GROMACS .gro file of C-alpha atoms in nm:
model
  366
    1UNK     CA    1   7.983  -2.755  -0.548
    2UNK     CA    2   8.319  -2.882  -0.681
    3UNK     CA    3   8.455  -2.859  -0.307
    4UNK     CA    4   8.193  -3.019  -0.176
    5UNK     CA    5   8.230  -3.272  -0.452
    6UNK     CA    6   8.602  -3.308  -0.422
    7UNK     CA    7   8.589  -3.322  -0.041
    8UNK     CA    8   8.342  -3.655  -0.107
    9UNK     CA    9   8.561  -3.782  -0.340
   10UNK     CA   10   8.884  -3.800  -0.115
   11UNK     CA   11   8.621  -3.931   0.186
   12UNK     CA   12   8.478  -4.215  -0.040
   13UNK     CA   13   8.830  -4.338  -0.123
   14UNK     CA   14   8.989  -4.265   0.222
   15UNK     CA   15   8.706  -4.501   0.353
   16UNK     CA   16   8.733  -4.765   0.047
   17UNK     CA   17   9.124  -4.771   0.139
   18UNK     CA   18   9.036  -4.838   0.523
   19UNK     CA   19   8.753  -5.128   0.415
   20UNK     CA   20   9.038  -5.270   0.180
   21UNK     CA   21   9.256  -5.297   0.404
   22UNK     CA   22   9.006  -5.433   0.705
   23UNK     CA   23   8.850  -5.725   0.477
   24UNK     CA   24   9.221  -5.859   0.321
   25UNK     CA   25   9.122  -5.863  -0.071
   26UNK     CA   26   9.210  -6.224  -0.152
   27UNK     CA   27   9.403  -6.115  -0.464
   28UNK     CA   28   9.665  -6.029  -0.257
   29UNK     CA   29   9.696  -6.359  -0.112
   30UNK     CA   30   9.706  -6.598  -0.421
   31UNK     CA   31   9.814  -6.941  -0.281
   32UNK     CA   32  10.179  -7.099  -0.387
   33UNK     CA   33  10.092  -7.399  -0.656
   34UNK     CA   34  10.459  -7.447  -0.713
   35UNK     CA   35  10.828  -7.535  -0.520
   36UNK     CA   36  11.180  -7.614  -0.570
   37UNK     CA   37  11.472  -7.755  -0.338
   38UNK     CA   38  11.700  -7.471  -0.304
   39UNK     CA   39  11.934  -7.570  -0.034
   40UNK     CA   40  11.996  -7.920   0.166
   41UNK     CA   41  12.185  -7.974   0.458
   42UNK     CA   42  12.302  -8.170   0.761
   43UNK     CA   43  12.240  -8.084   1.096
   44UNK     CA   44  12.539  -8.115   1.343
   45UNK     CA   45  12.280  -8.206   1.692
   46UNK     CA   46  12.530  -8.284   1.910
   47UNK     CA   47  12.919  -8.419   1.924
   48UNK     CA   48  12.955  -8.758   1.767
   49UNK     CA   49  12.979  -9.057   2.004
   50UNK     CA   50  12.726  -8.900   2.228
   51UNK     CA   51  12.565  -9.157   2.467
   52UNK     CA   52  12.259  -9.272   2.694
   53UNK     CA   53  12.299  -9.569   2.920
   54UNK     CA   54  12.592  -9.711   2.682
   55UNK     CA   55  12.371  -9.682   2.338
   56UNK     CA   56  12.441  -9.438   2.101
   57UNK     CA   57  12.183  -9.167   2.034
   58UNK     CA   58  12.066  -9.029   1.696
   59UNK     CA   59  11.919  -8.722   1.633
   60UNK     CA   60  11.567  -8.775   1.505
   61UNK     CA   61  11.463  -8.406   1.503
   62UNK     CA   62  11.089  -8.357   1.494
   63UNK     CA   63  11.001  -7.979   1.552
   64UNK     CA   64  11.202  -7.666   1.435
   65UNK     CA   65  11.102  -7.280   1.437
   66UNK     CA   66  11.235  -6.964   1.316
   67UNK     CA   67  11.251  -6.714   1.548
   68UNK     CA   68  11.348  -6.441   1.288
   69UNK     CA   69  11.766  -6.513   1.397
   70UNK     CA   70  11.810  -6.833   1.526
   71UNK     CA   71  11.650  -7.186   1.438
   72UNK     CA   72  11.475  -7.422   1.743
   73UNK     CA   73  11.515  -7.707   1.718
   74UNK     CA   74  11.371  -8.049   1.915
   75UNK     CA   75  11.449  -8.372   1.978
   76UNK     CA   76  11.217  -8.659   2.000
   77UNK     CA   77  11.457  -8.881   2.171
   78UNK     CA   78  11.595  -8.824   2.528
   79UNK     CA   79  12.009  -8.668   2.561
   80UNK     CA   80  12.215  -8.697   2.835
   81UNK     CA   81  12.274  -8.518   3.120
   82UNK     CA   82  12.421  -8.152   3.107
   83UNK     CA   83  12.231  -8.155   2.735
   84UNK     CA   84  11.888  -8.104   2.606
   85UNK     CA   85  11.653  -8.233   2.343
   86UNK     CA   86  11.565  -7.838   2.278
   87UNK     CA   87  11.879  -7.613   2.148
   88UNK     CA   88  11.892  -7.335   1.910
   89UNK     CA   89  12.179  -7.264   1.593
   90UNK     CA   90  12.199  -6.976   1.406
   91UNK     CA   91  12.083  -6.974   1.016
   92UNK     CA   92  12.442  -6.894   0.902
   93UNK     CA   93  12.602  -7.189   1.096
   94UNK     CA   94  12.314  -7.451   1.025
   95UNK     CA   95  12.543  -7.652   0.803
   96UNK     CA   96  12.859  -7.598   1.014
   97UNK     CA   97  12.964  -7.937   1.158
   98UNK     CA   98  13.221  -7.748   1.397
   99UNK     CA   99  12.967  -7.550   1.578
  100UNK     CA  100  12.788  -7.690   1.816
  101UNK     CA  101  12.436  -7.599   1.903
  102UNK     CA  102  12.336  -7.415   2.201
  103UNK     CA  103  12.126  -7.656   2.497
  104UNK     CA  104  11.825  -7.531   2.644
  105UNK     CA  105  11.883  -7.657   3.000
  106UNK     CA  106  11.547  -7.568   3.167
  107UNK     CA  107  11.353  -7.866   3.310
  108UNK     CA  108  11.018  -7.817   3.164
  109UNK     CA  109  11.216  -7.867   2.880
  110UNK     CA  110  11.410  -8.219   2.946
  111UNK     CA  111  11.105  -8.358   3.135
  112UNK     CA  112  10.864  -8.377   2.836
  113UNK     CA  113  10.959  -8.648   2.616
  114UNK     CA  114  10.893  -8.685   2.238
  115UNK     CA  115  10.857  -8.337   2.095
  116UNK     CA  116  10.654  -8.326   1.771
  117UNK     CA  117  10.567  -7.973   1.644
  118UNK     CA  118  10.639  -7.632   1.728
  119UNK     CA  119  10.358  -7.320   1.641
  120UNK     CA  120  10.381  -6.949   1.671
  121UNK     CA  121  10.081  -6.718   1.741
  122UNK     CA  122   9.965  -6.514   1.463
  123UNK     CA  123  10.101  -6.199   1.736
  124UNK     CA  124  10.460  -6.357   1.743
  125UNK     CA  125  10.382  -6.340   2.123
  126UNK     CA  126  10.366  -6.728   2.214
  127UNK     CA  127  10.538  -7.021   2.084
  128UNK     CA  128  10.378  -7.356   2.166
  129UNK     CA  129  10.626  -7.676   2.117
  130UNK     CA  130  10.417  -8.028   2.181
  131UNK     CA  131  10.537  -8.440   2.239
  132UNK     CA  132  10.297  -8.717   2.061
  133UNK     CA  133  10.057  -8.797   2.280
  134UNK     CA  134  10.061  -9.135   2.182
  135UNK     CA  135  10.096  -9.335   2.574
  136UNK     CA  136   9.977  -9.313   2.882
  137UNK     CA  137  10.015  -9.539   3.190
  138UNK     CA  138   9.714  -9.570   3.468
  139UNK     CA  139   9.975  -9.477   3.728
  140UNK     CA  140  10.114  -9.139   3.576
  141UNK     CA  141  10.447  -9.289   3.439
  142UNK     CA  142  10.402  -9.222   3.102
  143UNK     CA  143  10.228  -8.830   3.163
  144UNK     CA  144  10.536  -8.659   3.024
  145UNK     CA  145  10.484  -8.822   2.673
  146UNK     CA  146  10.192  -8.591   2.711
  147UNK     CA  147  10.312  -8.210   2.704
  148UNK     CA  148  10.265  -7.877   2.549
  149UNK     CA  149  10.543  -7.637   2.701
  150UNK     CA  150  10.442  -7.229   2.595
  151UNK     CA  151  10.663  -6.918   2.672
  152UNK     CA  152  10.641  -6.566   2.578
  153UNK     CA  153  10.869  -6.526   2.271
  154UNK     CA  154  11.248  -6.438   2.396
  155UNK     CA  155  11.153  -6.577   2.711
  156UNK     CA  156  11.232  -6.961   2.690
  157UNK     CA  157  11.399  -6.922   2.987
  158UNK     CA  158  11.037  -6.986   3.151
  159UNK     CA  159  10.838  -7.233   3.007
  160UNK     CA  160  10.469  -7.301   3.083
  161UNK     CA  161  10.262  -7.609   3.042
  162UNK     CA  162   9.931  -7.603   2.862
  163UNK     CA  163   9.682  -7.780   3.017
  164UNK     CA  164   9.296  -7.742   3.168
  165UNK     CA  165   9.444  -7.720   3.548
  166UNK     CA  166   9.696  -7.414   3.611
  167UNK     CA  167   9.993  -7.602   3.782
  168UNK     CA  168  10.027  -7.971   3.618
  169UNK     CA  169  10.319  -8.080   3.546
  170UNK     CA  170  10.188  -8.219   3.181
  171UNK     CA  171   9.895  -8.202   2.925
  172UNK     CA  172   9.761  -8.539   3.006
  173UNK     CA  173   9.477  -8.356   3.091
  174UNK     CA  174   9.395  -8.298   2.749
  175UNK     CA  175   9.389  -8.648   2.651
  176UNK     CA  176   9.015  -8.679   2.719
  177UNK     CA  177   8.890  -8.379   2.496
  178UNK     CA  178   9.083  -8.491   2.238
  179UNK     CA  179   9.002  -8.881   2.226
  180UNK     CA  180   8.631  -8.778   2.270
  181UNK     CA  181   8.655  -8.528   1.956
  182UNK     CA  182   8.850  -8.802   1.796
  183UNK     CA  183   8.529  -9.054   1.858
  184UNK     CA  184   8.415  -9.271   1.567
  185UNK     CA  185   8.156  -9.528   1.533
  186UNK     CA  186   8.450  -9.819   1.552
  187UNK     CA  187   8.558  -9.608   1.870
  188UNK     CA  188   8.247  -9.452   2.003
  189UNK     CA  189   8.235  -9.187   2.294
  190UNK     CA  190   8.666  -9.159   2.295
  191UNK     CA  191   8.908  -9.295   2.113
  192UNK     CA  192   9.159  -9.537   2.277
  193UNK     CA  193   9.490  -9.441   2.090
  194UNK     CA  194   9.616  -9.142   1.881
  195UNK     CA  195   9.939  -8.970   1.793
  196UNK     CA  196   9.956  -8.573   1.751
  197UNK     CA  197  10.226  -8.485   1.494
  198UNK     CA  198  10.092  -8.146   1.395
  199UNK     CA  199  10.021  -7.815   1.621
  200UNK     CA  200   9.923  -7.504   1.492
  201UNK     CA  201   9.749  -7.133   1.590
  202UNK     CA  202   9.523  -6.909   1.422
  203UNK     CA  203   9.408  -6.575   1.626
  204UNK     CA  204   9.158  -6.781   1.835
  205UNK     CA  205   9.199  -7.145   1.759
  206UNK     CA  206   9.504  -7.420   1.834
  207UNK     CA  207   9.489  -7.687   1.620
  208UNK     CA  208   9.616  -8.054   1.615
  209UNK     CA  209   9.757  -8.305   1.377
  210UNK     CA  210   9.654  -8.624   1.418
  211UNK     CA  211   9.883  -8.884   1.248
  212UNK     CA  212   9.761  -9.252   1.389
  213UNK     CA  213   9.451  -9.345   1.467
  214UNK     CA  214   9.320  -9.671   1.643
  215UNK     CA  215   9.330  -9.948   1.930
  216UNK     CA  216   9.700  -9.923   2.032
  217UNK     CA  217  10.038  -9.840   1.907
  218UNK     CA  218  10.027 -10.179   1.716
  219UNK     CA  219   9.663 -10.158   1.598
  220UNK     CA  220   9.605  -9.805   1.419
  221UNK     CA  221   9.566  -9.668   1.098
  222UNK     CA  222   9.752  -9.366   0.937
  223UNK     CA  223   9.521  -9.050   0.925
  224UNK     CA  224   9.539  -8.691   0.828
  225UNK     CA  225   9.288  -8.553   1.086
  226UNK     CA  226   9.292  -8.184   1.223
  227UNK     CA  227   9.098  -8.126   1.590
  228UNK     CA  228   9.067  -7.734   1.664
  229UNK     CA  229   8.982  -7.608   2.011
  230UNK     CA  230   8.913  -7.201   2.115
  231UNK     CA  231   9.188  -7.032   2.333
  232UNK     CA  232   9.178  -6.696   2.512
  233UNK     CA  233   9.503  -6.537   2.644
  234UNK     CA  234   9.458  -6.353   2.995
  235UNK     CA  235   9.849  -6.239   3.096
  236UNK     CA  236  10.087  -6.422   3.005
  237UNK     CA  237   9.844  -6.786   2.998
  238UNK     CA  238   9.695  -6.924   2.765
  239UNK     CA  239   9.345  -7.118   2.839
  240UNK     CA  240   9.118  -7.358   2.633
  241UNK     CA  241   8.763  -7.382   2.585
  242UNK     CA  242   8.562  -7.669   2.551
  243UNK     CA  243   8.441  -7.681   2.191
  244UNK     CA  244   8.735  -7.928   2.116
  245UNK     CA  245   8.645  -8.104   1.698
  246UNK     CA  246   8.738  -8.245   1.374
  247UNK     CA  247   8.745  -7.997   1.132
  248UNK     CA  248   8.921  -8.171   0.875
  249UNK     CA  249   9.013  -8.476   0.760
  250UNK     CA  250   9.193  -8.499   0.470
  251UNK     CA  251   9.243  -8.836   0.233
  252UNK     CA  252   9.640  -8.703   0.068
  253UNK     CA  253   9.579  -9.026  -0.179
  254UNK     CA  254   9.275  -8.885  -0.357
  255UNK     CA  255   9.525  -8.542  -0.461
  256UNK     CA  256   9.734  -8.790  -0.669
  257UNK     CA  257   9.674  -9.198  -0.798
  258UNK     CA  258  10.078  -9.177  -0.823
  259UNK     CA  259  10.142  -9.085  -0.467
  260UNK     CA  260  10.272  -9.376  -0.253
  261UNK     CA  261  10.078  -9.468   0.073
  262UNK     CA  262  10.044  -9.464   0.334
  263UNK     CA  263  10.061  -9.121   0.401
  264UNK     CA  264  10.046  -8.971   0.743
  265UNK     CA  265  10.046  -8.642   0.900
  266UNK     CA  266  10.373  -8.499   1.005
  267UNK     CA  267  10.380  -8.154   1.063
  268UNK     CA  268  10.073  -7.842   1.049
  269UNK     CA  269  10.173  -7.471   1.048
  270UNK     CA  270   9.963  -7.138   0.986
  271UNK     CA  271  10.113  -6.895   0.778
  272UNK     CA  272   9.950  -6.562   0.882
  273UNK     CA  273  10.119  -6.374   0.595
  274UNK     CA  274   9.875  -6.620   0.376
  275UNK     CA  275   9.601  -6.678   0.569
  276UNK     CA  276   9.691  -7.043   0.516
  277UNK     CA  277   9.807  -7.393   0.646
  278UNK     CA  278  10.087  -7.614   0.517
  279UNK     CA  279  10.082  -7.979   0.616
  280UNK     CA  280  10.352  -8.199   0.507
  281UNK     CA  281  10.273  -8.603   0.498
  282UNK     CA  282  10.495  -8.835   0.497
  283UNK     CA  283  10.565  -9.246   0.514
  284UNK     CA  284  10.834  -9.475   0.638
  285UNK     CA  285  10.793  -9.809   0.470
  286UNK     CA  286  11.004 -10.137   0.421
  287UNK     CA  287  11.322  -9.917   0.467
  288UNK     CA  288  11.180  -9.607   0.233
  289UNK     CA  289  11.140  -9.279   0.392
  290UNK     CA  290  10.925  -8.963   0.183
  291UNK     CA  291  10.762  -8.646   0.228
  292UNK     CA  292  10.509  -8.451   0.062
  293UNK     CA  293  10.425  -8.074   0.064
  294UNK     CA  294  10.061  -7.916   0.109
  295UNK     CA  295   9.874  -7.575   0.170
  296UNK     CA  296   9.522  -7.492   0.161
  297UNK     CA  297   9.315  -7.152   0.281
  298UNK     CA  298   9.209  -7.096   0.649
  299UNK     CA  299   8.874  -7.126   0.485
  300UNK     CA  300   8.896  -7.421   0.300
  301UNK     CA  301   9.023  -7.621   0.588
  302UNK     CA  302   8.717  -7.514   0.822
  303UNK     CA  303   8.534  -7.588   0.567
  304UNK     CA  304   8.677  -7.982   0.554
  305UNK     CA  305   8.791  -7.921   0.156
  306UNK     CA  306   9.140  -8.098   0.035
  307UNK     CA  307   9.461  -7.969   0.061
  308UNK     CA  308   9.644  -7.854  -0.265
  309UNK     CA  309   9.974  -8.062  -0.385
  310UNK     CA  310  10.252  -7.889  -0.426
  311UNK     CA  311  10.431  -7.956  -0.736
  312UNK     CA  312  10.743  -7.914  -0.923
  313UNK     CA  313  10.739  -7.646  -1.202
  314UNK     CA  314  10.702  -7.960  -1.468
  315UNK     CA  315  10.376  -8.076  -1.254
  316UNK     CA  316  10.522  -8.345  -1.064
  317UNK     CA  317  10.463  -8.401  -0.677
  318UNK     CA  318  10.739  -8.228  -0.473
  319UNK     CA  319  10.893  -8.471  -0.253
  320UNK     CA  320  11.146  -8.489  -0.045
  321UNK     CA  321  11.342  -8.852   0.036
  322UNK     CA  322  11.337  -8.824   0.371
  323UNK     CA  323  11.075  -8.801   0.656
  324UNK     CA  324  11.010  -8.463   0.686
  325UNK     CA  325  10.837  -8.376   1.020
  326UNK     CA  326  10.845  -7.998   1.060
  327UNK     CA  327  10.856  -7.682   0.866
  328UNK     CA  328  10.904  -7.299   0.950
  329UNK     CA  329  10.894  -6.976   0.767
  330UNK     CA  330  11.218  -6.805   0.694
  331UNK     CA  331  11.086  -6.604   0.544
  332UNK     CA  332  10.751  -6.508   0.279
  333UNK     CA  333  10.871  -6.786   0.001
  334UNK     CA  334  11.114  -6.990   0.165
  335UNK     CA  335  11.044  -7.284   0.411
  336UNK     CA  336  11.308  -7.509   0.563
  337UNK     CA  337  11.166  -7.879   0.667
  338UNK     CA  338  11.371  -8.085   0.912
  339UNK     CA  339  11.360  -8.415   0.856
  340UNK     CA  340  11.355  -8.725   1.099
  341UNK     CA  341  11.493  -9.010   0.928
  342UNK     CA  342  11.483  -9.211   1.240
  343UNK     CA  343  11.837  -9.433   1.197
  344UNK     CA  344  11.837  -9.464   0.861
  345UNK     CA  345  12.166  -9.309   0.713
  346UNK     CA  346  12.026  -9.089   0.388
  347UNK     CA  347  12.243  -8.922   0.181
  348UNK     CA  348  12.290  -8.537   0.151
  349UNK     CA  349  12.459  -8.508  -0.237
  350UNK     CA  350  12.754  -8.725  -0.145
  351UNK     CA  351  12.717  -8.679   0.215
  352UNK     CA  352  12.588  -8.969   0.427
  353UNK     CA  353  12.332  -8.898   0.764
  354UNK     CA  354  12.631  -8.971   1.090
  355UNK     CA  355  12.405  -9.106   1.386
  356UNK     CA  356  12.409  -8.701   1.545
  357UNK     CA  357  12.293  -8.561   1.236
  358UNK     CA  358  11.974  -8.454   1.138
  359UNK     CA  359  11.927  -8.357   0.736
  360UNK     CA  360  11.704  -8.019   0.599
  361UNK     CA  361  11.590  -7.926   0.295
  362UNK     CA  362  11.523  -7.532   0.240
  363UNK     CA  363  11.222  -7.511   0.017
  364UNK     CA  364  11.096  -7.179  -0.222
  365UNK     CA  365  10.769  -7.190  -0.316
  366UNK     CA  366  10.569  -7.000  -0.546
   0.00000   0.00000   0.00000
């Protein structure tokens, strides 16, 4: 009997370790309330003086990921020839005005204009980088503002674009699934003009950050809308469904009365670790530039519940003075945000933003 008994015993908690382990216990994955700047930083993009057509370009960085050694980065302004709005730099040389970055030169790459947000697969076997979305010309010469590259991790060498046809040249193709899921009744049946600034995956769902919302580029309104669509992976493609919808749309003024507005979407990322999403919003009025710092639960955001302000220890809203527009992980508590502070020349401590400079802010959260 007391084998028999002890035999159960070990079974019962063998299986209750197994179930544990299946089902994620949500105590382990208690939600950061709190952050605090740990580290800021200018970008070196490219060599100062650097031209297009006679007119000096900036660096307005949009999109950066971690790929566990070096940092991508991506433009959302065209470079000359011989460069590329998509380069890499290590983490120990990020600050390191001497050190050039390295150029992607593939032309997937330089042919998509306007990069907005890169996402990783919960696998680490795809990363996804995506433009704005936010024009389009009846004759096709605005398509490329309309990409998502994809490539097997390691392998940026070969680029793919994501779209419902297996050899376009751009996403434009997914401009109709997502005005029609963006449809409201001002804009019934699809809606005429958009701007993605946010692009994340789960395991079985991509998901986009819609910033602007409205009749044109002049006529919108600043949103913080989230459309999720269903992808399969068969090789080394990835293809969409067609169950393309809103599943959240957040109001970032209701978190706070003190928060200024209007605050837009700038960046959406899944943290797998956490079984979460962090958003960051942001604004870029009458010469002021700010960023704000969210996360909420996988659940909660299919379920259309607010995202939770993050705060200083004191209770304050974390922000950032400067436009923040992308974030990775480098690791479980520590985010770095690059910031695109269009031409405005912010200040670093005493440092002041050169027109090939980008600044970051390293963030630890807990």
């Amino acid at each position: 009997m007391t084998t028999q008994y002890t035999r159960f015993t070990a079974l019962s908690l063998l299986l209750l370790a197994v179930a544990c382990q299946r089902i994620h216990l949500p105590f382990s994955r208690k939600l950061p309330t709190a952050g605090a700047i740990t580290q800021e930083g200018l970008l070196t993009c490219f060599a100062p003086g650097t031209a297009v057509g006679g007119k000096p370009v900036w660096c307005e960085t949009s999109a950066v990921w971690f790929d566990g050694s070096n940092l991508f980065f991506a433009n959302d302004k065209d470079m000359p020839a011989g460069q590329s709005p998509v380069f890499t730099k290590s983490l120990a040389t990020l600050d390191d005005s001497t050190r050039l970055p390295e150029y992607k030169p593939q032309q997937p790459f330089s042919n998509a204009t306007k990069y907005e947000d890169f996402a990783q697969t919960p696998d680490q076997k795809f990363v996804l980088l995506s433009t704005a979305f936010d024009r389009v010309k009846p004759d096709g010469d605005w398509d490329n503002y309309n990409t998502i590259l994809y490539w097997r991790k390691g392998d940026e060498q070969h680029p793919r674009v994501l779209s419902l046809g297996n050899s376009d040249r751009t996403s434009v193709s997914l401009r109709q699934p997502l005005a029609a899921a963006l449809a409201d009744d001002e804009y019934p049946g699809s809606l005429p003009y958009f701007k993605i600034e946010g692009l994340a995956a789960t395991e079985t769902k991509l998901l986009f950050g819609v910033r602007e919302a409205g009749k044109a580029f002049d006529n919108f309104r600043h949103v913080d809308k989230i459309v999720a669509v269903s992808y399969t992976v068969a090789g080394d493609r990835i293809q969409l469904k067609n169950d393309w919808k809103v599943v959240a749309d957040f109001k970032p003024e209701t978190a706070d009365e003190k928060l200024p507005r209007p605050l837009g979407l700038s960046s959406l990322e899944y943290d797998p670790a956490r079984r979460c999403f962090w958003l960051l919003t942001s604004l870029e009025i009458k010469g002021q530039v700010d960023a704000y710092l969210w996360v909420i639960s996988k659940n909660d955001l299919f379920a259309n519940k607010p995202f939770r302000l993050i705060r200083t220890v004191n209770g304050d809203p974390l922000h950032f003075n400067h436009k923040a527009e992308d974030l990775t992980f480098l690791d479980k508590d520590r985010l770095l945000l690059i910031h695109d502070d269009d031409r405005f020349q912010t200040r670093v401590g005493r440092r002041v933003r050169q027109a090939n400079q980008a600044a970051y802010t390293i963030v630890t959260v807990k």
